[in-house]
Coordinates of N, CA and C in Angstrom, one line a residue:
M1 N -9.6 10.3 -8.3 CA -10.4 9.5 -7.5 C -11.0 10.4 -6.4
N2 N -12.3 10.3 -6.2 CA -13.0 11.1 -5.2 C -13.5 10.2 -4.1
L3 N -14.2 10.8 -3.2 CA -14.7 10.0 -2.0 C -15.7 9.0 -2.4
A4 N -16.4 9.2 -3.4 CA -17.3 8.1 -3.9 C -16.6 6.9 -4.3
H5 N -15.5 7.1 -5.1 CA -14.7 5.9 -5.5 C -14.1 5.2 -4.3
L6 N -13.5 6.0 -3.4 CA -12.9 5.4 -2.2 C -13.9 4.7 -1.3
H7 N -15.1 5.2 -1.2 CA -16.1 4.5 -0.4 C -16.5 3.2 -1.1
L8 N -16.7 3.2 -2.4 CA -17.1 2.0 -3.1 C -16.0 0.9 -3.0
I9 N -14.8 1.3 -3.0 CA -13.7 0.4 -2.9 C -13.6 -0.2 -1.5
L10 N -13.7 0.6 -0.5 CA -13.6 0.2 0.9 C -14.9 -0.5 1.4
N11 N -16.0 -0.3 0.8 CA -17.3 -0.7 1.3 C -17.4 -2.2 1.4
H12 N -16.7 -3.0 0.6 CA -16.8 -4.4 0.6 C -15.8 -5.1 1.5
I13 N -14.8 -4.4 1.9 CA -13.8 -5.1 2.7 C -14.3 -5.5 4.1
P14 N -15.1 -4.7 4.8 CA -15.6 -5.2 6.1 C -16.5 -6.4 6.0
I15 N -17.3 -6.4 4.9 CA -18.2 -7.5 4.8 C -17.5 -8.8 4.5
I16 N -16.6 -8.8 3.5 CA -15.8 -10.0 3.1 C -14.8 -10.4 4.3
G17 N -14.2 -9.4 4.9 CA -13.3 -9.6 5.9 C -13.9 -10.3 7.2
T18 N -15.1 -9.9 7.5 CA -15.9 -10.5 8.6 C -16.2 -11.9 8.3
I19 N -16.5 -12.3 7.1 CA -16.8 -13.6 6.7 C -15.5 -14.5 6.8
I20 N -14.4 -13.9 6.3 CA -13.2 -14.7 6.4 C -12.7 -14.9 7.8
G21 N -12.8 -13.8 8.6 CA -12.4 -13.9 10.0 C -13.3 -14.9 10.8
L22 N -14.6 -14.9 10.5 CA -15.5 -15.8 11.2 C -15.2 -17.3 10.8
G23 N -14.9 -17.5 9.5 CA -14.5 -18.8 9.0 C -13.2 -19.3 9.7
L24 N -12.2 -18.4 9.8 CA -11.0 -18.8 10.5 C -11.2 -19.1 11.9
F25 N -12.1 -18.3 12.6 CA -12.3 -18.5 14.0 C -13.0 -19.8 14.2
I26 N -14.0 -20.2 13.4 CA -14.7 -21.4 13.5 C -13.7 -22.6 13.3
V27 N -12.9 -22.5 12.3 CA -11.9 -23.6 12.1 C -10.9 -23.7 13.2
S28 N -10.6 -22.6 13.8 CA -9.7 -22.6 15.0 C -10.3 -23.2 16.2
L29 N -11.6 -23.0 16.4 CA -12.3 -23.6 17.5 C -12.5 -25.1 17.3
V30 N -12.7 -25.5 16.1 CA -12.9 -27.0 15.8 C -11.5 -27.7 15.9
G31 N -10.5 -27.1 15.4 CA -9.2 -27.7 15.4 C -8.4 -27.4 16.7
D32 N -8.9 -26.5 17.5 CA -8.2 -26.1 18.8 C -6.8 -25.6 18.5
T33 N -6.7 -24.6 17.5 CA -5.5 -24.1 17.1 C -5.4 -22.6 17.6
D34 N -4.4 -22.3 18.4 CA -4.2 -21.0 18.9 C -3.7 -20.0 17.8
D35 N -2.9 -20.5 16.9 CA -2.4 -19.6 15.8 C -3.6 -19.1 14.9
L36 N -4.5 -20.0 14.6 CA -5.7 -19.6 13.8 C -6.6 -18.6 14.6
K37 N -6.7 -18.8 15.9 CA -7.5 -17.9 16.7 C -6.8 -16.5 16.7
R38 N -5.5 -16.5 16.8 CA -4.8 -15.2 16.8 C -4.9 -14.5 15.4
A39 N -4.9 -15.4 14.3 CA -5.0 -14.8 13.0 C -6.4 -14.3 12.8
S40 N -7.4 -15.0 13.3 CA -8.8 -14.5 13.1 C -9.0 -13.2 13.9
L41 N -8.4 -13.1 15.0 CA -8.5 -11.8 15.8 C -7.8 -10.7 15.1
M42 N -6.7 -11.0 14.4 CA -6.0 -9.9 13.6 C -6.9 -9.5 12.4
V43 N -7.5 -10.5 11.8 CA -8.4 -10.2 10.7 C -9.6 -9.3 11.2
F44 N -10.2 -9.6 12.3 CA -11.2 -8.8 12.9 C -10.7 -7.4 13.2
A45 N -9.5 -7.3 13.8 CA -9.0 -6.0 14.1 C -8.7 -5.1 12.8
G46 N -8.2 -5.8 11.8 CA -8.0 -5.1 10.5 C -9.3 -4.6 9.9
V47 N -10.3 -5.5 10.0 CA -11.6 -5.1 9.4 C -12.2 -3.9 10.2
A48 N -12.0 -3.9 11.5 CA -12.5 -2.8 12.3 C -11.8 -1.5 12.0
L49 N -10.5 -1.6 11.7 CA -9.8 -0.4 11.4 C -10.2 0.1 10.0
L50 N -10.4 -0.8 9.1 CA -10.9 -0.4 7.7 C -12.3 0.0 7.7
A51 N -13.1 -0.3 8.7 CA -14.5 0.1 8.7 C -14.6 1.6 9.0
L52 N -13.6 2.2 9.7 CA -13.7 3.6 10.0 C -13.6 4.5 8.8
P53 N -12.6 4.3 7.9 CA -12.6 5.2 6.7 C -13.8 4.9 5.8
T54 N -14.3 3.7 5.8 CA -15.5 3.4 5.0 C -16.6 4.2 5.5
F55 N -16.8 4.2 6.8 CA -17.9 5.0 7.4 C -17.8 6.5 7.2
F56 N -16.6 7.0 7.4 CA -16.4 8.4 7.3 C -16.4 8.9 5.9
S57 N -16.1 8.1 4.9 CA -16.1 8.5 3.5 C -17.5 8.4 2.9
G58 N -18.5 7.9 3.7 CA -19.9 7.8 3.2 C -20.5 9.1 2.9
V59 N -20.4 10.0 3.8 CA -21.0 11.3 3.7 C -20.4 12.1 2.5
G60 N -19.1 12.0 2.3 CA -18.5 12.7 1.2 C -18.9 12.0 -0.1
A61 N -19.1 10.7 -0.1 CA -19.5 10.0 -1.3 C -20.9 10.4 -1.6
Q62 N -21.8 10.5 -0.6 CA -23.2 10.9 -0.9 C -23.2 12.3 -1.5
G63 N -22.4 13.2 -1.0 CA -22.3 14.6 -1.5 C -21.8 14.6 -3.0
A64 N -20.8 13.8 -3.3 CA -20.3 13.7 -4.6 C -21.3 13.1 -5.6
I65 N -22.1 12.2 -5.2 CA -23.1 11.6 -6.0 C -24.2 12.5 -6.3
R66 N -24.6 13.3 -5.3 CA -25.7 14.3 -5.4 C -25.3 15.4 -6.4
K67 N -24.1 15.7 -6.5 CA -23.6 16.7 -7.5 C -23.7 16.3 -8.9
D68 N -23.6 14.9 -9.1 CA -23.6 14.4 -10.5 C -25.0 14.5 -11.1
A69 N -25.0 15.1 -12.3 CA -26.3 15.2 -12.9 C -26.9 13.9 -13.5
A70 N -26.0 12.9 -13.7 CA -26.4 11.7 -14.3 C -27.1 10.8 -13.4
V71 N -27.0 11.1 -12.1 CA -27.7 10.3 -11.0 C -29.0 10.9 -10.6
P72 N -30.1 10.3 -10.8 CA -31.4 10.9 -10.4 C -31.5 11.0 -8.9
A73 N -32.2 12.1 -8.4 CA -32.3 12.3 -7.0 C -33.2 11.5 -6.3

């Protein structure tokens, strides 16, 4: 597994995690539930932490893709 594979795996987690965290937060505001508010904030924190390796693996993934002859420039 190279950086391109890692980037493609991690690339979707911040998008989906943000939607899930936002849904939890909206439900917690409607239901006035502190536990769901805390859970949504933990989801947002986890998404933020996983966004860092996604961002930093992007340059390596680009370099790995440019070396591949099957991918047009």
